[in-house]
CSV table of C-alpha atoms and ligand atoms in Angstrom, one decimal:
chain,number,residue,atom,x,y,z
A,1,MET,CA,-13.0,6.0,10.4
A,2,GLU,CA,-10.5,3.1,10.9
A,3,HIS,CA,-10.0,1.5,14.6
A,4,THR,CA,-7.3,3.6,16.6
A,5,PHE,CA,-6.3,1.6,19.9
A,6,SER,CA,-5.5,4.1,22.9
A,7,THR,CA,-2.0,5.5,23.8
A,8,GLU,CA,-2.0,2.4,26.5
A,9,GLU,CA,-2.8,0.0,24.6
A,10,ILE,CA,-0.1,0.5,22.2
A,11,GLU,CA,2.0,1.6,24.9
A,12,GLN,CA,2.1,-2.2,26.0
A,13,TYR,CA,3.9,-3.8,22.8
A,14,GLN,CA,7.4,-3.1,24.1
A,15,TYR,CA,10.3,-1.2,22.4
A,16,VAL,CA,11.9,-3.6,19.3
A,17,PRO,CA,16.2,-3.2,19.5
A,18,VAL,CA,18.2,-2.6,16.5
A,19,ASN,CA,19.3,-5.7,16.3
A,20,SER,CA,16.7,-7.6,16.7
A,21,ALA,CA,14.7,-6.0,14.0
A,22,GLN,CA,17.4,-5.9,11.6
A,23,ALA,CA,17.8,-10.0,12.3
A,24,TYR,CA,13.9,-10.6,11.6
A,25,ARG,CA,14.5,-8.6,8.1
A,26,ASP,CA,18.2,-10.3,7.3
A,27,ARG,CA,16.6,-13.4,8.0
A,28,MET,CA,13.3,-12.9,6.6
A,29,PHE,CA,12.9,-14.9,3.5
A,30,PHE,CA,14.1,-18.6,5.3
A,31,LEU,CA,11.9,-17.5,8.7
A,32,LEU,CA,9.4,-17.7,6.7
A,33,GLU,CA,9.3,-20.3,4.8
A,34,GLU,CA,10.1,-22.0,8.5
A,35,VAL,CA,6.5,-20.7,9.5
A,36,ASN,CA,5.2,-22.2,6.4
A,37,ARG,CA,6.4,-25.8,7.2
A,38,VAL,CA,5.3,-25.2,10.6
A,39,MET,CA,1.4,-24.8,9.3
A,40,ASP,CA,2.0,-27.6,6.4
A,41,ALA,CA,2.8,-30.3,8.4
A,42,ARG,CA,-0.6,-29.7,10.6
A,43,ASP,CA,-3.5,-32.0,10.3
A,44,ASP,CA,-6.1,-29.4,10.9
A,45,LEU,CA,-4.6,-27.1,8.7
A,46,ASP,CA,-7.6,-27.3,6.3
A,47,ARG,CA,-9.8,-26.7,8.5
A,48,LEU,CA,-8.2,-23.5,9.7
A,49,ILE,CA,-7.1,-22.2,6.4
A,50,GLY,CA,-11.1,-23.4,5.5
A,51,ASN,CA,-10.0,-25.1,2.6
A,52,ASN,CA,-8.5,-22.9,-0.1
A,53,PRO,CA,-5.9,-23.5,-1.5
A,54,ARG,CA,-2.0,-23.3,0.6
A,55,SER,CA,-0.8,-20.0,-2.0
A,56,ARG,CA,-3.4,-17.9,-0.4
A,57,MET,CA,-2.0,-18.5,3.3
A,58,TYR,CA,1.5,-18.4,1.8
A,59,ASP,CA,0.1,-14.9,0.3
A,60,ASN,CA,0.2,-14.1,3.4
A,61,HIS,CA,2.7,-15.2,5.7
A,62,ARG,CA,4.9,-13.6,3.2
A,63,ASN,CA,2.8,-10.6,3.5
A,64,HIS,CA,2.7,-11.2,6.8
A,65,ALA,CA,6.9,-10.9,7.1
A,66,ALA,CA,6.9,-7.8,5.8
A,67,PHE,CA,4.8,-5.7,6.8
A,68,MET,CA,5.8,-7.1,10.7
A,69,ALA,CA,9.5,-6.3,9.7
A,70,THR,CA,8.3,-2.5,8.8
A,71,VAL,CA,6.5,-3.0,12.5
A,72,PHE,CA,9.9,-4.4,13.8
A,73,ALA,CA,12.0,-1.5,11.7
A,74,LEU,CA,9.9,1.9,13.5
A,75,ASN,CA,8.8,0.3,16.3
A,76,ASN,CA,5.5,1.3,15.1
A,77,TYR,CA,2.6,-1.0,17.1
A,78,GLY,CA,-0.1,2.0,16.3
A,79,MET,CA,0.0,1.1,12.8
A,80,LEU,CA,0.7,-2.8,13.6
A,81,LEU,CA,-3.0,-2.3,15.9
A,82,SER,CA,-5.0,-0.4,12.9
A,83,VAL,CA,-3.9,-3.5,10.6
A,84,VAL,CA,-4.3,-6.6,12.8
A,85,PRO,CA,-8.3,-6.3,12.6
A,86,TRP,CA,-8.6,-5.5,8.7
A,87,VAL,CA,-6.6,-8.4,8.7
A,88,TYR,CA,-9.0,-10.6,10.6
A,89,ARG,CA,-12.0,-9.5,8.7
A,90,ALA,CA,-10.0,-9.8,5.0
A,91,TYR,CA,-9.2,-13.7,5.6
A,92,ALA,CA,-12.5,-14.8,7.6
A,93,SER,CA,-15.0,-13.3,4.7
A,94,GLN,CA,-12.7,-15.8,2.2
A,95,GLY,CA,-13.0,-18.6,5.2
A,96,PHE,CA,-10.6,-18.5,7.2
A,97,SER,CA,-11.1,-19.7,10.3
A,98,TYR,CA,-10.4,-17.1,13.3
A,99,ASP,CA,-8.3,-19.4,15.5
A,100,TYR,CA,-5.6,-19.4,12.1
A,101,PHE,CA,-4.7,-16.3,13.6
A,102,PRO,CA,-3.8,-17.6,16.5
A,103,VAL,CA,-2.0,-20.9,15.3
A,104,HIS,CA,0.0,-18.8,12.7
A,105,LEU,CA,1.3,-16.4,15.3
A,106,ARG,CA,2.4,-19.5,17.6
A,107,ALA,CA,4.6,-20.5,14.3
A,108,TRP,CA,5.9,-17.5,14.4
A,109,GLN,CA,7.2,-17.6,18.2
A,110,LYS,CA,8.5,-20.8,17.7
A,111,VAL,CA,10.6,-20.2,14.6
A,112,LEU,CA,12.3,-17.0,16.7
A,113,GLU,CA,13.2,-19.6,19.3
A,114,GLU,CA,14.8,-22.2,17.0
A,115,ASN,CA,16.3,-19.7,14.1
A,116,LEU,CA,17.3,-16.2,16.3
A,117,PRO,CA,19.9,-15.8,19.3
A,118,PRO,CA,17.9,-16.1,22.0
A,119,ASP,CA,18.6,-12.1,22.9
A,120,ASP,CA,17.1,-11.1,19.4
A,121,ALA,CA,14.5,-13.5,19.1
A,122,ALA,CA,13.2,-12.6,22.3
A,123,PRO,CA,11.4,-8.8,21.8
A,124,LEU,CA,10.5,-10.0,19.1
A,125,LYS,CA,8.3,-13.1,20.6
A,126,GLY,CA,6.8,-10.7,22.7
A,127,ILE,CA,5.6,-8.9,20.5
A,128,TYR,CA,4.1,-11.8,19.2
A,129,GLY,CA,2.6,-12.9,22.6
A,130,ARG,CA,0.7,-9.3,22.7
A,131,LEU,CA,-1.3,-10.4,19.5
A,132,ILE,CA,-1.7,-13.6,20.1
A,133,ALA,CA,-3.2,-11.9,23.6
A,134,SER,CA,-5.4,-10.1,21.7
A,135,HIS,CA,-6.8,-12.7,19.3
A,136,GLU,CA,-10.4,-11.9,21.1
A,137,THR,CA,-10.1,-7.9,21.1
A,138,PHE,CA,-8.9,-8.5,17.0
A,139,ILE,CA,-11.9,-11.0,16.3
A,140,ALA,CA,-14.2,-8.3,17.7
A,141,LEU,CA,-13.0,-5.0,15.8
A,142,SER,CA,-12.4,-7.2,12.5
A,143,ARG,CA,-16.4,-7.5,13.0
A,144,GLU,CA,-17.2,-3.8,13.5
A,145,THR,CA,-18.0,-1.9,9.8
A,146,THR,CA,-14.5,0.1,10.4
A,147,PHE,CA,-13.8,1.4,6.8
A,148,LEU,CA,-11.2,3.9,5.1
A,149,GLU,CA,-12.4,7.5,5.2
A,150,ILE,CA,-13.6,9.0,2.1
A,151,PRO,CA,-11.5,12.3,1.7
A,152,ALA,CA,-14.8,15.2,1.7
A,153,GLY,CA,-15.3,16.2,-1.6
A,154,ASN,CA,-15.6,19.4,-3.9
A,155,SER,CA,-18.6,20.4,-4.5
A,156,ARG,CA,-18.2,21.5,-7.7
A,157,ARG,CA,-17.9,17.7,-8.7
A,158,GLU,CA,-19.9,16.2,-6.2
A,159,GLU,CA,-23.5,15.5,-8.5
A,160,ALA,CA,-21.0,14.4,-11.8
A,161,THR,CA,-19.4,11.2,-9.0
A,162,VAL,CA,-22.3,10.1,-7.9
A,163,ARG,CA,-23.3,9.9,-11.6
A,164,PHE,CA,-19.6,8.8,-12.6
A,165,LEU,CA,-19.8,6.3,-9.7
A,166,GLU,CA,-22.8,4.5,-11.0
A,167,ALA,CA,-21.2,4.2,-14.9
A,168,VAL,CA,-18.2,3.1,-13.8
A,169,LEU,CA,-20.0,0.1,-12.0
A,170,ARG,CA,-21.7,-0.7,-14.9
A,171,GLY,CA,-18.4,-0.5,-17.1
A,172,ASP,CA,-20.2,1.8,-18.7
A,173,SER,CA,-17.2,2.9,-20.7
A,174,ALA,CA,-19.2,5.9,-23.0
A,175,THR,CA,-21.2,7.4,-20.3
A,176,SER,CA,-18.4,7.4,-18.4
A,177,LEU,CA,-16.3,9.2,-20.6
A,178,THR,CA,-19.1,11.7,-21.5
A,179,ILE,CA,-19.0,12.7,-17.6
A,180,SER,CA,-15.6,12.8,-17.6
A,181,SER,CA,-15.3,15.4,-20.5
A,182,GLU,CA,-17.7,17.6,-18.9
A,183,GLN,CA,-15.3,17.9,-15.8
A,184,VAL,CA,-12.2,18.5,-18.3
A,185,ALA,CA,-12.7,21.2,-20.6
A,186,GLY,CA,-8.8,21.5,-21.0
A,187,ALA,CA,-5.8,20.4,-19.2
A,188,ALA,CA,-5.8,22.9,-16.0
A,189,ASP,CA,-9.1,20.7,-15.7
A,190,LEU,CA,-7.2,17.1,-14.8
A,191,GLU,CA,-5.8,17.1,-11.0
A,192,ASP,CA,-8.8,18.5,-9.9
A,193,PHE,CA,-10.8,16.0,-11.6
A,194,TYR,CA,-8.9,13.3,-10.7
A,195,GLN,CA,-8.5,14.6,-7.1
A,196,TRP,CA,-12.1,15.1,-6.8
A,197,VAL,CA,-13.8,13.0,-8.9
A,198,VAL,CA,-11.3,9.7,-9.8
A,199,ARG,CA,-10.5,9.2,-6.2
A,200,PRO,CA,-13.5,9.3,-4.3
A,201,THR,CA,-14.7,7.1,-7.3
A,202,MET,CA,-12.3,4.1,-6.5
A,203,TYR,CA,-12.2,5.0,-2.4
A,204,ARG,CA,-16.6,4.0,-2.8
A,205,VAL,CA,-15.8,1.2,-4.9
A,206,GLY,CA,-13.2,0.5,-2.5
A,207,GLU,CA,-15.8,0.5,0.4
A,208,MET,CA,-18.6,-1.1,-1.4
A,209,TRP,CA,-15.8,-4.1,-2.1
A,210,GLU,CA,-14.8,-4.4,1.7
A,211,ARG,CA,-18.9,-4.3,2.7
A,212,GLY,CA,-19.8,-7.0,-0.1
A,213,GLU,CA,-22.5,-4.9,-1.9
A,214,ILE,CA,-19.8,-5.7,-4.9
A,215,SER,CA,-18.2,-8.4,-6.3
A,216,VAL,CA,-14.2,-8.8,-7.5
A,217,ALA,CA,-15.4,-8.9,-10.7
A,218,LYS,CA,-17.4,-5.5,-10.4
A,219,GLU,CA,-14.5,-3.9,-8.6
A,220,HIS,CA,-12.1,-4.8,-11.4
A,221,LEU,CA,-14.6,-3.8,-13.9
A,222,ALA,CA,-15.0,-0.2,-12.5
A,223,SER,CA,-10.9,-0.1,-12.4
A,224,ALA,CA,-10.8,-1.0,-16.0
A,225,VAL,CA,-12.9,1.7,-17.1
A,226,VAL,CA,-11.3,4.2,-15.3
A,227,ASN,CA,-8.5,3.1,-16.3
A,228,ARG,CA,-10.2,3.5,-20.3
A,229,ILE,CA,-10.6,7.2,-19.3
A,230,LEU,CA,-7.7,8.2,-17.7
A,231,ALA,CA,-6.4,7.2,-21.0
A,232,ALA,CA,-8.5,9.4,-23.2
A,233,HIS,CA,-8.2,12.1,-21.0
A,234,TYR,CA,-4.3,11.6,-21.4
A,235,LEU,CA,-4.2,11.9,-24.6
A,236,ASP,CA,-6.3,14.6,-25.2
A,237,PHE,CA,-4.4,16.5,-23.4
A,238,VAL,CA,-1.2,14.9,-21.6
A,239,MET,CA,0.8,13.8,-24.2
A,240,LYS,CA,0.2,17.2,-25.9
A,241,SER,CA,2.8,19.0,-23.4
A,242,ASP,CA,6.0,19.3,-24.5
A,243,PRO,CA,8.7,17.8,-22.0
A,244,THR,CA,10.9,20.7,-21.4
A,245,ARG,CA,12.8,19.8,-17.9
A,246,GLY,CA,14.2,16.4,-16.8
A,247,THR,CA,13.1,12.9,-16.2
A,248,VAL,CA,10.8,11.8,-13.3
A,249,ILE,CA,10.3,8.1,-13.1
A,250,VAL,CA,6.9,7.4,-11.5
A,251,ALA,CA,6.7,2.9,-9.9
A,252,ALA,CA,5.1,1.0,-8.1
A,253,SER,CA,7.3,-1.0,-5.4
A,254,ALA,CA,7.2,-4.8,-6.2
A,255,ASN,CA,4.2,-6.7,-5.1
A,256,GLU,CA,2.3,-3.3,-5.3
A,257,PHE,CA,-0.8,-3.8,-7.8
A,258,HIS,CA,-2.8,-0.8,-7.0
A,259,GLU,CA,-1.5,1.6,-9.7
A,260,ILE,CA,-4.4,4.8,-10.2
A,261,GLY,CA,-3.0,6.9,-8.2
A,262,ALA,CA,0.7,6.5,-9.3
A,263,ARG,CA,-0.6,7.0,-12.8
A,264,MET,CA,-2.2,10.2,-11.9
A,265,VAL,CA,0.7,11.9,-10.3
A,266,ALA,CA,2.9,10.6,-13.1
A,267,SER,CA,0.0,12.3,-15.4
A,268,ALA,CA,0.5,15.9,-13.3
A,269,PHE,CA,4.4,16.3,-13.8
A,270,GLU,CA,3.8,15.6,-17.1
A,271,LEU,CA,1.3,18.0,-17.3
A,272,ASP,CA,4.2,20.4,-14.9
A,273,GLY,CA,6.3,19.6,-18.4
A,274,TRP,CA,8.9,16.6,-17.0
A,275,ASN,CA,9.2,14.2,-19.2
A,276,VAL,CA,8.1,10.6,-17.6
A,277,GLU,CA,8.7,7.4,-17.3
A,278,PHE,CA,5.6,6.0,-15.8
A,279,LEU,CA,6.0,1.9,-15.1
A,280,GLY,CA,2.8,1.3,-13.6
A,281,ALA,CA,2.6,-1.6,-10.7
A,282,ASP,CA,4.6,-4.1,-9.5
A,283,THR,CA,8.2,-3.5,-10.3
A,284,PRO,CA,10.8,-5.6,-9.3
A,285,VAL,CA,13.7,-3.8,-7.2
A,286,GLU,CA,16.9,-4.3,-9.3
A,287,ASP,CA,14.8,-3.5,-12.6
A,288,LEU,CA,14.1,-0.5,-11.5
A,289,LEU,CA,17.6,0.4,-10.4
A,290,GLU,CA,18.4,-0.8,-14.1
A,291,MET,CA,16.1,2.1,-15.3
A,292,VAL,CA,17.4,4.4,-13.0
A,293,ALA,CA,21.2,3.8,-14.0
A,294,GLU,CA,19.6,3.8,-17.7
A,295,LYS,CA,17.3,6.8,-17.3
A,296,ARG,CA,19.3,9.4,-14.9
A,297,PRO,CA,16.2,11.0,-13.2
A,298,PHE,CA,15.8,13.6,-11.4
A,299,VAL,CA,13.0,12.1,-8.9
A,300,LEU,CA,12.1,8.2,-8.6
A,301,ALA,CA,8.6,8.7,-7.2
A,302,VAL,CA,7.7,5.3,-5.4
A,303,SER,CA,3.9,4.7,-5.6
A,304,ALA,CA,2.2,2.0,-2.8
A,305,THR,CA,-1.1,1.4,-0.7
A,306,MET,CA,-0.7,-1.8,1.4
A,307,PRO,CA,1.2,-1.4,4.0
A,308,PHE,CA,3.2,-5.6,4.0
A,309,ASN,CA,4.7,-3.1,0.5
A,310,ILE,CA,6.2,-0.4,2.9
A,311,GLU,CA,9.3,-3.0,3.5
A,312,HIS,CA,10.0,-3.0,-0.4
A,313,VAL,CA,9.6,1.1,-0.8
A,314,SER,CA,12.3,0.8,2.2
A,315,ARG,CA,14.7,-1.5,-0.3
A,316,ILE,CA,14.5,0.5,-3.1
A,317,ILE,CA,15.3,3.6,-0.8
A,318,GLU,CA,18.5,1.8,0.5
A,319,ARG,CA,19.4,0.8,-2.5
A,320,VAL,CA,19.1,3.9,-4.6
A,321,ARG,CA,20.9,5.9,-1.5
A,322,ALA,CA,24.1,3.3,-2.0
A,323,LEU,CA,23.7,5.1,-5.3
A,324,PRO,CA,26.7,7.8,-6.1
A,325,VAL,CA,25.5,10.8,-6.0
A,326,TRP,CA,26.1,12.4,-9.4
A,327,VAL,CA,23.7,9.3,-10.4
A,328,ARG,CA,20.9,9.8,-7.1
A,329,PRO,CA,17.7,10.9,-7.5
A,330,LYS,CA,15.0,12.3,-5.2
A,331,ILE,CA,13.3,10.1,-4.0
A,332,MET,CA,9.1,11.0,-2.9
A,333,ILE,CA,7.0,8.5,-1.2
A,334,GLY,CA,3.1,9.2,-1.6
A,335,GLY,CA,-0.2,6.1,-1.8
A,336,LEU,CA,-2.6,4.9,1.1
A,337,ALA,CA,0.3,2.7,2.6
A,338,PHE,CA,1.5,5.7,4.4
A,339,ARG,CA,-1.4,6.8,6.4
A,340,HIS,CA,-0.3,5.7,9.8
A,341,LEU,CA,3.1,7.1,10.0
A,342,SER,CA,2.7,10.5,10.9
A,343,ASP,CA,6.8,11.5,8.6
A,344,PRO,CA,6.7,8.6,6.2
A,345,SER,CA,9.7,10.4,4.2
A,346,GLY,CA,12.2,11.1,7.4
A,347,LEU,CA,11.4,7.2,8.7
A,348,LEU,CA,12.4,6.0,5.8
A,349,GLY,CA,15.2,8.0,4.6
A,350,ALA,CA,13.1,9.7,1.7
A,351,ASN,CA,13.8,13.3,0.5
A,352,GLY,CA,9.9,13.7,0.7
A,353,TYR,CA,6.2,12.7,0.6
A,354,ALA,CA,3.2,14.2,-0.9
A,355,GLY,CA,-0.5,13.2,-0.5
A,356,ASP,CA,-1.8,13.6,-3.6
A,357,CYS,CA,-1.6,15.3,-7.5
A,358,ALA,CA,-0.7,19.3,-6.5
A,359,GLN,CA,1.3,17.8,-3.8
A,360,ALA,CA,3.8,16.3,-5.6
A,361,VAL,CA,4.1,18.6,-8.2
A,362,ASP,CA,4.6,21.3,-5.9
A,363,LEU,CA,7.8,19.5,-4.1
A,364,VAL,CA,9.2,18.8,-6.9
A,365,ARG,CA,8.7,22.4,-7.9
A,366,LYS,CA,11.1,22.9,-4.9
A,367,TRP,CA,13.0,20.4,-5.2
A,368,SER,CA,13.9,22.0,-9.1
A,369,GLY,CA,14.4,25.2,-7.3
A,370,GLU,CA,11.5,27.0,-9.0
A,371,VAL,CA,9.9,27.6,-5.2
A,372,ILE,CA,12.6,29.2,-2.7
A,373,GLU,CA,11.4,28.2,0.8
B,1,LIG,C1,-9.2,-1.0,-7.4
B,1,LIG,C2,-8.1,-1.5,-6.6
B,1,LIG,C3,-7.8,-2.5,-6.6
B,1,LIG,C4,-6.9,-3.3,-7.7
B,1,LIG,C5,-6.5,-2.5,-8.7
B,1,LIG,C6,-6.1,-2.0,-9.8
B,1,LIG,C7,-5.2,-1.2,-10.5
B,1,LIG,N1,-4.6,-1.1,-11.4
B,1,LIG,O1,-4.4,-0.1,-9.8
B,1,LIG,C8,-6.2,-4.9,-7.6
B,1,LIG,C9,-8.3,-5.4,-7.5
B,1,LIG,C10,-5.1,-5.1,-8.1
B,1,LIG,C11,-6.4,-4.3,-5.1
B,1,LIG,C12,-5.8,-5.8,-5.1
B,1,LIG,C13,-6.1,-5.4,-3.9
B,1,LIG,N2,-6.5,-4.6,-3.1
B,1,LIG,CO1,-7.4,-3.1,-3.1
B,1,LIG,N3,-7.5,-2.3,-3.7
B,1,LIG,C14,-8.6,-0.8,-5.0
B,1,LIG,C15,-9.5,0.3,-4.5
B,1,LIG,C16,-10.9,0.0,-4.6
B,1,LIG,C17,-9.4,1.5,-5.7
B,1,LIG,C18,-7.5,2.1,-5.5
B,1,LIG,C19,-7.5,3.6,-6.3
B,1,LIG,O2,-7.6,3.3,-7.4
B,1,LIG,N4,-7.6,3.9,-5.7
B,1,LIG,C20,-7.9,5.4,-5.9
B,1,LIG,C21,-6.4,6.4,-6.3
B,1,LIG,C22,-6.9,7.6,-7.0
B,1,LIG,O3,-6.4,6.6,-4.3
B,1,LIG,P1,-4.5,7.2,-4.2
B,1,LIG,O4,-3.8,4.9,-4.2
B,1,LIG,O5,-5.1,6.4,-2.8
B,1,LIG,O6,-3.8,7.5,-4.6
B,1,LIG,C23,-3.8,9.5,-4.5
B,1,LIG,C24,-3.3,8.8,-3.1
B,1,LIG,O7,-2.6,8.3,-2.6
B,1,LIG,C25,-2.1,9.5,-4.0
B,1,LIG,N5,-0.9,9.0,-4.2
B,1,LIG,C26,-0.9,8.1,-4.5
B,1,LIG,N6,0.5,6.8,-5.0
B,1,LIG,C27,1.5,8.0,-5.1
B,1,LIG,C28,2.3,8.3,-5.3
B,1,LIG,C29,3.6,9.3,-5.5
B,1,LIG,C30,4.9,9.0,-5.7
B,1,LIG,C31,2.7,10.2,-4.8
B,1,LIG,C32,3.7,11.7,-4.7
B,1,LIG,C33,1.6,10.3,-4.1
B,1,LIG,C34,0.7,8.8,-4.5
B,1,LIG,O8,-2.2,10.4,-5.1
B,1,LIG,C35,-3.1,9.7,-5.2
B,1,LIG,C36,-4.5,10.7,-5.7
B,1,LIG,O9,-4.4,12.4,-5.1
B,1,LIG,C37,-9.0,0.9,-3.5
B,1,LIG,C38,-10.4,1.3,-2.3
B,1,LIG,C39,-9.1,2.8,-2.1
B,1,LIG,N7,-9.3,3.1,-1.1
B,1,LIG,O10,-8.4,3.7,-2.6
B,1,LIG,C40,-8.7,-1.3,-2.5
B,1,LIG,C41,-8.4,-1.0,-2.0
B,1,LIG,C42,-6.7,-0.6,-1.4
B,1,LIG,N8,-7.7,-2.6,-1.7
B,1,LIG,C43,-7.7,-3.8,-0.9
B,1,LIG,C44,-7.2,-4.6,-0.9
B,1,LIG,C45,-7.6,-5.3,0.7
B,1,LIG,C46,-6.8,-5.5,-1.7
B,1,LIG,C47,-6.3,-6.6,-1.6
B,1,LIG,C48,-5.0,-7.2,-0.6
B,1,LIG,C49,-6.8,-7.7,-1.5
B,1,LIG,C50,-6.9,-9.8,-2.2
B,1,LIG,N9,-7.7,-10.4,-1.5
B,1,LIG,O11,-6.5,-9.5,-2.6
B,1,LIG,C51,-5.2,-7.0,-3.1
B,1,LIG,C52,-4.0,-6.1,-2.9
B,1,LIG,C53,-2.9,-6.3,-3.9
B,1,LIG,C54,-1.9,-5.8,-4.2
B,1,LIG,N10,-0.3,-6.7,-3.6
B,1,LIG,O12,-1.0,-5.0,-4.1
B,1,LIG,C55,-7.5,-2.4,0.3
B,1,LIG,C56,-6.8,-2.2,1.7
B,1,LIG,C57,-6.8,-1.9,3.1
B,1,LIG,C58,-5.8,-2.2,3.7
B,1,LIG,N11,-5.8,-1.9,4.8
B,1,LIG,O13,-4.9,-1.3,3.1
B,1,LIG,C59,-8.8,-1.1,-0.1
B,1,LIG,C60,-8.8,0.5,0.5
B,1,LIG,C61,-10.0,-1.5,-0.4
B,1,LIG,C62,-11.1,-2.0,1.1
B,1,LIG,N12,-11.2,-2.3,1.8
B,1,LIG,O14,-11.8,-0.4,0.8
B,1,LIG,N13,-7.2,-3.1,-5.3
């Protein structure tokens, strides 16, 4: 289980007014360059970042800014407090000193004070102040082993999942294909296989990586084998289905490199008769809009796994909603990034959110008028 803070702890974070959140978001890229400059000027920077390349620190600042823009816009401090210990853990495990975090947060306070009107800066600085005050708690929590919950399995598939996990971790594509072929006799089995074999396998891989039990190379190997298996089943069962309905575009947002979940959702739509354009990971907003204009999809389905990419999803939604109504697709969002939000589509202005392939297919059926509510 991920650690969650009590309501009282969360309520100590003061509500940020819309103007302040907007000022932060509008000037985010400028502010972040300023933070980089303040950090670069420090004599002790190499010690703080554990002699990592500076690019790693810049990446963190970029992701931090995008994440905070979402937190301020949604005033969602539960999400903030669940993610910060994880950030501490991730960067500390790469050699960053714990001292880096309050230094970084103070740099934000300074830059906000110097660059935003005082009324806009004050509430934002207040949130940073609270984070700095909780530094010791974040260190303690980052040392606790708290992991994403792995969804309880489908008992019919559990034994296969254990064998599949072992095979993908060995990089053994042949055995992985044998196991998956036992599970998938035809197109009708695919969705269940995705949900109850592939998904728990990859969640387990993530947990093992986070525990330090497997290297990044092993995770890459496992992901590559899974992608081959998905491709093999795609050729056997999905591609044959004749698209009889409109177009659905499935893409992961900009800066989002997780694509296996989106790939599975794309196949589920295709199996349901849609003509699917699957764009994979890290799709730039402008290019995505160009494709929307060209293909005129009925649905644009956007995936995000990392909480700091919700900001990119939100920019896609804004741009799509500004399109004339006759070319505007319905927007569906999904992926692990939204797990901290109780009503992700309502908050972000999408038409709907789905948690897995089956829900995604049901929602599109509903939108296309096949299911009467
Ligand atoms: C493989 C992997 C990677 C690979 C991805 C390769 C690829 N080709 O996709 C690579 C190496 C790129 C990667 C990178 C990183 N990763 Co990674 N990664 C994973 C891992 C192990 C598996 C992901 C996966 O395939 N899951 C299986 C799929 C099927 O599940 P899913 O995505 O949830 O999809 C389902 C639903 O969410 C939904 N869904 C998904 N998308 C959509 C879209 C729509 C429209 C709909 C309706 C539904 C929907 O349907 C799917 C089916 O049920 C996860 C562990 C995990 N728990 O997922 C970590 C994980 C997501 N990664 C993690 C991290 C930290 C990172 C990095 C930051 C690591 C680093 N330091 O660089 C980077 C971030 C890169 C970035 N900017 O995106 C953490 C995230 C922690 C957090 N707090 O959020 C995780 C959870 C690992 C962990 N700690 O356990 N990663």
